[in-house]
Short mmCIF file of C-alpha atoms and ligand atoms in Angstrom, two decimals:
data_model
loop_
_atom_site.label_atom_id
_atom_site.label_comp_id
_atom_site.label_asym_id
_atom_site.label_seq_id
_atom_site.Cartn_x
_atom_site.Cartn_y
_atom_site.Cartn_z
CA MET A 1 96.22 81.82 87.38
CA THR A 2 95.41 81.46 91.12
CA ILE A 3 97.24 84.71 93.45
CA LEU A 4 97.84 83.44 97.27
CA VAL A 5 97.18 86.47 99.67
CA THR A 6 98.35 85.10 103.21
CA GLY A 7 98.12 87.11 106.11
CA GLY A 8 94.44 86.58 105.30
CA ARG A 9 92.40 88.37 108.43
CA GLY A 10 95.79 91.72 108.40
CA HIS A 11 95.04 95.16 106.89
CA VAL A 12 96.59 95.17 103.83
CA ALA A 13 95.91 91.39 102.94
CA ARG A 14 91.91 92.42 103.27
CA ALA A 15 93.06 95.63 100.85
CA VAL A 16 95.61 93.59 98.34
CA VAL A 17 92.48 90.60 97.81
CA ASP A 18 90.16 93.88 96.81
CA GLY A 19 92.92 95.27 94.74
CA LEU A 20 93.42 92.32 92.95
CA LEU A 21 89.47 91.40 92.23
CA GLY A 22 89.53 94.57 91.55
CA ALA A 23 91.30 94.11 89.12
CA GLY A 24 89.99 90.74 87.91
CA GLU A 25 92.63 88.31 89.49
CA ARG A 26 91.16 84.60 91.01
CA VAL A 27 92.26 84.82 94.05
CA ARG A 28 92.86 82.33 97.26
CA VAL A 29 92.71 84.29 100.82
CA ALA A 30 94.92 81.49 102.95
CA SER A 31 94.27 81.97 106.72
CA ARG A 32 95.44 80.83 110.00
CA ASP A 33 91.69 81.16 110.70
CA PRO A 34 89.83 81.32 106.58
CA GLU A 35 86.38 81.39 109.42
CA LYS A 36 86.79 84.95 110.72
CA ALA A 37 88.10 85.87 107.67
CA VAL A 38 85.52 89.38 106.64
CA LEU A 39 85.99 88.41 103.24
CA PRO A 40 84.50 89.21 99.84
CA ASP A 41 81.12 86.91 99.38
CA GLY A 42 82.57 83.50 97.02
CA VAL A 43 86.35 84.02 97.88
CA GLU A 44 88.72 80.68 98.45
CA THR A 45 90.39 80.67 101.29
CA VAL A 46 92.60 77.70 102.79
CA ARG A 47 93.35 77.77 106.14
CA ALA A 48 97.61 77.78 106.40
CA ASP A 49 99.66 78.38 108.65
CA LEU A 50 102.85 79.86 107.71
CA SER A 51 105.06 78.42 110.48
CA ASP A 52 103.16 74.54 109.82
CA PRO A 53 105.06 74.01 107.26
CA ASP A 54 102.62 70.94 106.28
CA THR A 55 99.61 73.48 106.21
CA LEU A 56 101.76 75.28 102.49
CA PRO A 57 101.94 72.68 99.88
CA ALA A 58 97.80 72.45 99.48
CA ALA A 59 97.64 76.62 99.90
CA LEU A 60 99.96 76.92 97.46
CA ALA A 61 98.99 74.19 94.98
CA GLY A 62 98.38 75.73 91.32
CA VAL A 63 99.51 79.31 92.13
CA THR A 64 101.82 81.36 90.11
CA LYS A 65 101.84 84.68 92.48
CA VAL A 66 102.03 84.59 95.80
CA PHE A 67 101.49 87.77 98.59
CA LEU A 68 103.88 87.10 101.69
CA TYR A 69 103.44 88.31 105.41
CA ALA A 70 106.91 88.32 107.21
CA ASP A 71 107.55 84.98 109.06
CA ALA A 72 110.96 84.23 109.96
CA LYS A 73 110.55 80.87 111.76
CA GLY A 74 108.59 79.83 109.03
CA VAL A 75 110.16 81.22 105.49
CA ASP A 76 112.42 77.60 104.88
CA GLY A 77 109.30 76.00 105.17
CA PHE A 78 107.73 78.49 103.00
CA VAL A 79 110.36 78.34 100.52
CA ALA A 80 111.08 75.26 100.51
CA ALA A 81 107.19 74.23 99.48
CA ALA A 82 107.29 77.09 97.23
CA GLU A 83 109.84 75.76 95.32
CA ALA A 84 108.18 72.48 95.35
CA ALA A 85 104.86 74.10 93.76
CA GLY A 86 107.27 75.65 90.50
CA ALA A 87 108.80 78.63 92.90
CA PRO A 88 105.59 80.91 92.21
CA HIS A 89 107.02 85.51 92.25
CA THR A 90 106.11 86.13 95.73
CA VAL A 91 106.67 89.59 96.85
CA LEU A 92 106.89 90.20 100.41
CA LEU A 93 105.02 92.48 102.75
CA SER A 94 108.24 93.97 103.83
CA THR A 95 109.67 97.56 106.43
CA SER A 96 111.07 100.23 105.40
CA SER A 97 112.79 100.11 109.33
CA LEU A 98 115.44 97.99 107.83
CA THR A 99 117.13 100.73 105.21
CA ARG A 100 117.34 102.97 108.73
CA GLU A 101 120.59 103.11 110.21
CA ASN A 102 120.62 100.70 113.20
CA ALA A 103 118.55 98.57 111.74
CA GLU A 104 120.80 95.74 112.31
CA ASN A 105 119.45 96.43 116.45
CA ASN A 106 115.67 97.30 115.29
CA PRO A 107 114.43 93.38 116.30
CA ILE A 108 111.20 93.70 113.27
CA ALA A 109 114.05 95.00 110.34
CA GLN A 110 115.78 92.32 111.36
CA MET A 111 113.23 89.96 111.63
CA HIS A 112 112.41 91.39 107.81
CA ALA A 113 115.77 91.41 106.83
CA VAL A 114 115.98 87.29 107.92
CA VAL A 115 112.84 87.00 105.11
CA GLU A 116 114.47 88.55 102.12
CA ASN A 117 117.72 87.70 103.09
CA ARG A 118 115.88 83.99 102.25
CA LEU A 119 113.65 85.19 99.59
CA ARG A 120 116.72 86.59 97.34
CA ASP A 121 119.10 83.68 98.26
CA SER A 122 116.01 80.90 97.06
CA ALA A 123 115.16 80.06 93.79
CA LEU A 124 111.82 82.09 93.43
CA PRO A 125 111.90 85.82 91.81
CA TRP A 126 111.28 88.42 94.75
CA THR A 127 109.64 91.63 95.25
CA PHE A 128 110.27 93.80 98.45
CA LEU A 129 107.40 96.62 99.29
CA ARG A 130 108.97 98.86 101.98
CA PRO A 131 106.15 100.29 103.55
CA GLY A 132 107.26 102.69 106.80
CA THR A 133 104.80 103.47 109.62
CA PHE A 134 101.21 102.24 108.74
CA ALA A 135 98.22 104.96 109.20
CA THR A 136 96.28 101.76 110.64
CA ASN A 137 98.63 101.71 113.29
CA THR A 138 96.36 104.41 114.72
CA LEU A 139 93.74 102.03 115.30
CA GLN A 140 95.00 102.03 118.06
CA TRP A 141 93.22 104.89 119.78
CA ALA A 142 89.69 103.47 119.10
CA PRO A 143 88.65 101.98 121.76
CA ALA A 144 89.32 105.43 123.36
CA ILE A 145 88.44 107.80 120.90
CA ARG A 146 85.27 105.92 121.50
CA ALA A 147 84.47 105.69 125.22
CA THR A 148 85.43 109.10 126.49
CA GLY A 149 86.55 111.13 122.55
CA THR A 150 90.54 112.21 124.49
CA VAL A 151 93.60 109.42 123.03
CA ARG A 152 96.50 109.96 126.02
CA ALA A 153 99.86 110.01 123.83
CA PRO A 154 102.94 111.56 124.40
CA TYR A 155 104.80 113.36 121.19
CA PRO A 156 101.71 116.33 120.21
CA GLN A 157 103.99 116.70 117.29
CA ALA A 158 105.74 113.14 116.57
CA HIS A 159 104.53 113.18 112.73
CA ALA A 160 104.32 110.99 110.51
CA SER A 161 104.29 110.61 107.01
CA ALA A 162 101.36 107.29 107.30
CA ILE A 163 100.63 104.80 104.73
CA HIS A 164 97.42 103.55 103.95
CA GLU A 165 96.52 99.79 103.52
CA ALA A 166 95.02 100.92 100.13
CA ASP A 167 98.42 102.84 98.67
CA ILE A 168 100.93 99.58 99.88
CA ALA A 169 98.15 97.11 98.06
CA ASP A 170 98.10 99.64 94.52
CA ILE A 171 101.11 98.35 94.66
CA ALA A 172 100.78 95.02 95.00
CA VAL A 173 97.99 94.99 92.46
CA ARG A 174 101.21 96.11 89.47
CA THR A 175 103.75 94.18 90.76
CA PHE A 176 101.49 91.20 90.71
CA THR A 177 99.98 92.30 87.16
CA GLU A 178 103.20 94.28 85.10
CA PRO A 179 106.18 92.23 84.22
CA GLY A 180 109.46 93.99 84.99
CA HIS A 181 108.37 94.43 88.41
CA GLU A 182 111.32 90.70 89.97
CA GLY A 183 114.15 91.35 92.17
CA LYS A 184 112.74 94.57 93.09
CA ALA A 185 111.45 96.67 95.91
CA TYR A 186 110.01 99.41 96.63
CA LEU A 187 110.18 102.21 99.89
CA LEU A 188 106.95 103.30 100.58
CA SER A 189 104.87 105.78 102.73
CA GLY A 190 102.34 107.60 102.51
CA PRO A 191 102.64 111.47 100.29
CA GLU A 192 101.93 113.20 103.41
CA SER A 193 103.92 114.08 107.16
CA VAL A 194 101.48 114.44 109.02
CA THR A 195 101.76 115.41 113.73
CA GLN A 196 99.72 113.30 116.25
CA GLN A 197 97.83 116.63 116.93
CA GLU A 198 96.25 116.73 113.10
CA GLN A 199 96.24 112.87 112.57
CA ILE A 200 92.85 113.45 115.18
CA GLU A 201 92.17 116.03 113.71
CA CYS A 202 91.39 114.40 110.91
CA LEU A 203 90.04 112.43 112.40
CA SER A 204 87.59 115.15 115.06
CA GLU A 205 87.08 115.74 110.77
CA ALA A 206 85.59 111.88 109.56
CA ILE A 207 83.31 111.69 113.03
CA GLY A 208 82.22 114.53 112.66
CA ARG A 209 83.01 114.51 116.46
CA LYS A 210 85.05 117.00 118.09
CA LEU A 211 88.58 114.64 120.38
CA ARG A 212 91.36 115.68 121.98
CA LEU A 213 95.13 114.50 122.24
CA GLU A 214 95.70 114.54 125.97
CA GLU A 215 99.99 114.46 125.57
CA VAL A 216 101.17 112.10 128.78
CA THR A 217 104.79 111.08 129.92
CA PRO A 218 106.71 108.31 128.00
CA GLU A 219 106.62 106.68 130.27
CA GLU A 220 102.37 106.64 131.73
CA TYR A 221 101.94 105.90 128.20
CA ARG A 222 104.70 102.85 128.52
CA ALA A 223 101.37 101.10 130.76
CA THR A 224 98.59 102.19 127.79
CA LEU A 225 100.46 100.64 125.57
CA SER A 226 100.90 96.97 127.62
CA ARG A 227 98.81 95.21 125.52
CA TRP A 228 99.98 96.02 122.33
CA GLY A 229 102.83 94.58 122.48
CA GLY A 230 105.56 93.37 124.37
CA ASN A 231 108.45 95.70 125.79
CA ASP A 232 110.80 95.40 123.06
CA PHE A 233 107.56 96.64 120.32
CA ILE A 234 107.67 99.93 123.63
CA ASP A 235 110.91 100.62 123.15
CA GLN A 236 110.65 100.67 119.49
CA LEU A 237 107.57 102.78 119.38
CA LEU A 238 108.75 105.77 121.96
CA GLU A 239 112.22 105.98 120.40
CA TYR A 240 110.05 106.30 116.94
CA LEU A 241 107.91 109.10 117.84
CA ALA A 242 110.51 111.25 119.78
CA MET A 243 112.83 110.98 117.12
CA TRP A 244 110.36 112.15 114.69
CA ASP A 245 109.12 114.93 117.25
CA GLY A 246 108.28 118.27 115.37
CA LYS A 247 110.60 116.55 112.27
CA PRO A 248 108.69 115.54 108.96
CA MET A 249 108.92 112.23 108.30
CA PRO A 250 109.89 112.46 104.12
CA VAL A 251 107.44 110.95 101.48
CA CYS A 252 109.35 108.63 99.13
CA PRO A 253 108.74 108.81 95.55
CA ALA A 254 108.06 105.25 94.28
CA TYR A 255 104.43 105.17 94.88
CA THR A 256 104.02 107.77 92.80
CA GLU A 257 107.17 107.07 89.90
CA LEU A 258 104.48 103.52 89.61
CA THR A 259 100.93 105.16 89.81
CA GLY A 260 101.40 108.16 88.08
CA ARG A 261 99.05 109.39 91.03
CA ARG A 262 100.09 110.81 94.67
CA GLY A 263 98.63 108.31 97.46
CA ARG A 264 95.86 108.47 100.40
CA THR A 265 96.23 111.16 102.71
CA TYR A 266 95.59 110.47 106.51
CA ALA A 267 93.01 112.86 106.59
CA GLN A 268 91.47 109.74 103.68
CA TRP A 269 92.39 107.14 105.71
CA ALA A 270 91.00 108.58 108.20
CA PHE A 271 87.37 108.77 106.28
CA ASP A 272 87.94 105.48 105.04
CA HIS A 273 87.60 104.53 108.92
CA ALA A 274 85.60 106.60 110.50
CA ALA A 275 83.76 103.88 111.54
CA ASP A 276 85.92 102.53 113.63
CA PHE A 277 86.68 104.80 115.83
CA GLN A 278 82.20 106.21 116.48
CA PRO A 279 80.99 105.22 119.21
CA VAL A 280 79.30 101.03 119.44
CA GLY A 281 75.04 101.54 119.66
N1 NAP B 301 102.07 98.88 111.39
C1 NAP B 301 103.43 98.94 110.43
O1 NAP B 301 103.97 100.54 110.77
C2 NAP B 301 104.78 98.04 110.19
C3 NAP B 301 105.96 99.12 108.85
C4 NAP B 301 105.71 98.58 108.08
C5 NAP B 301 106.24 97.01 108.13
N2 NAP B 301 104.46 95.90 108.48
C6 NAP B 301 104.77 95.07 108.65
O2 NAP B 301 103.59 93.99 108.44
C7 NAP B 301 102.84 93.52 108.69
C8 NAP B 301 102.09 93.38 109.09
O3 NAP B 301 99.41 93.93 108.52
P1 NAP B 301 98.48 94.02 109.03
O4 NAP B 301 98.49 95.54 109.53
O5 NAP B 301 98.31 94.25 107.95
O6 NAP B 301 99.00 93.37 110.14
P2 NAP B 301 97.26 93.36 110.68
O7 NAP B 301 96.41 93.83 110.21
O8 NAP B 301 97.79 93.56 112.92
O9 NAP B 301 97.18 91.30 111.16
C9 NAP B 301 99.05 90.72 110.97
C10 NAP B 301 98.85 89.41 111.07
O10 NAP B 301 97.83 88.82 111.84
C11 NAP B 301 96.61 87.77 111.63
N3 NAP B 301 95.42 88.46 112.51
C12 NAP B 301 94.90 89.45 112.79
N4 NAP B 301 94.01 89.04 112.91
C13 NAP B 301 94.46 88.55 113.36
C14 NAP B 301 93.05 88.78 114.94
N5 NAP B 301 92.45 88.96 115.83
N6 NAP B 301 93.44 87.02 115.72
C15 NAP B 301 95.52 86.27 115.63
N7 NAP B 301 95.76 87.15 114.43
C16 NAP B 301 95.55 87.68 114.07
C17 NAP B 301 96.74 87.36 110.36
O11 NAP B 301 96.94 86.46 109.36
P3 NAP B 301 96.27 85.38 109.42
O12 NAP B 301 94.35 85.95 109.02
O13 NAP B 301 97.00 84.75 109.41
O14 NAP B 301 95.77 85.33 111.52
C18 NAP B 301 97.34 88.62 109.77
O15 NAP B 301 97.84 88.79 108.47
C19 NAP B 301 103.88 92.59 109.41
O16 NAP B 301 105.02 92.51 109.30
C20 NAP B 301 104.62 94.37 110.29
O17 NAP B 301 105.91 93.73 110.47
C21 NAP B 301 103.78 97.37 109.48
#
């Protein structure tokens, strides 16, 4: 019984691979560039691109379950190839943003909605994981922290109940290894709402170095973000920060309901990723 994990170089995919191997499952990792995927020794890899349907039959051969990254352009090809390969249970990495007000005006929500709808209309058993803000988003601060110890960002009191990728992976592993998760959608978040200022303090503690958050205007921040994404992405991010400025973000109960444990805090994530924020050399 082989489980295919797509998006092999992604943070969530890596955590899912570790979780499945820890649970004794056989894993095949698909990536557009498998040589660059950092994986445990001996893991089977396959070159596959969700946007290129010709690459999918080989990746899906003999597979009973799939961890799928959302790709709206590739989903028709994925569904056709997966149905032909015996309709594996497909666990989609979706987003909580498609459950929010105004989701119809949010391009990220819409992209994931296209994929969810196509899977719902397919012959594949499906489960949707709908996480909110990822803790890995704060890796965008790593270059500034490594270089100067100062992060320049707007809305220091903006909240996020940021989720550790290992928590998403825990839920993915359960949906693959326990019965009863087909046809379900799980909203996921971290266990507490923390501000950007508090996240910087967690990172200071994790790396043993005093860090500073210097407030800048949204327009100043926009200029520094251009290498992280297009205008749509930057508009969404600024709107999001403004929306949660001084306002705690609700915490979703699904992680604790499904695992019986509290999810990993942002402070834990900062310790787990301390090396990403340490000066090089
Ligand atoms: N960020 C958030 O707050 C958030 C919240 C909810 C949902 N999501 C969703 O989660 C997904 C992103 O998950 P993630 O954080 O695990 O993704 P990620 O780490 O940013 O990686 C995304 C994908 O990009 C490819 N990739 C990784 N490194 C690359 C590189 N150096 N060059 C080119 N391509 C590279 C990988 O696929 P290959 O190995 O195949 O190239 C990987 O699956 C998206 O669908 C997003 O909408 C995000």
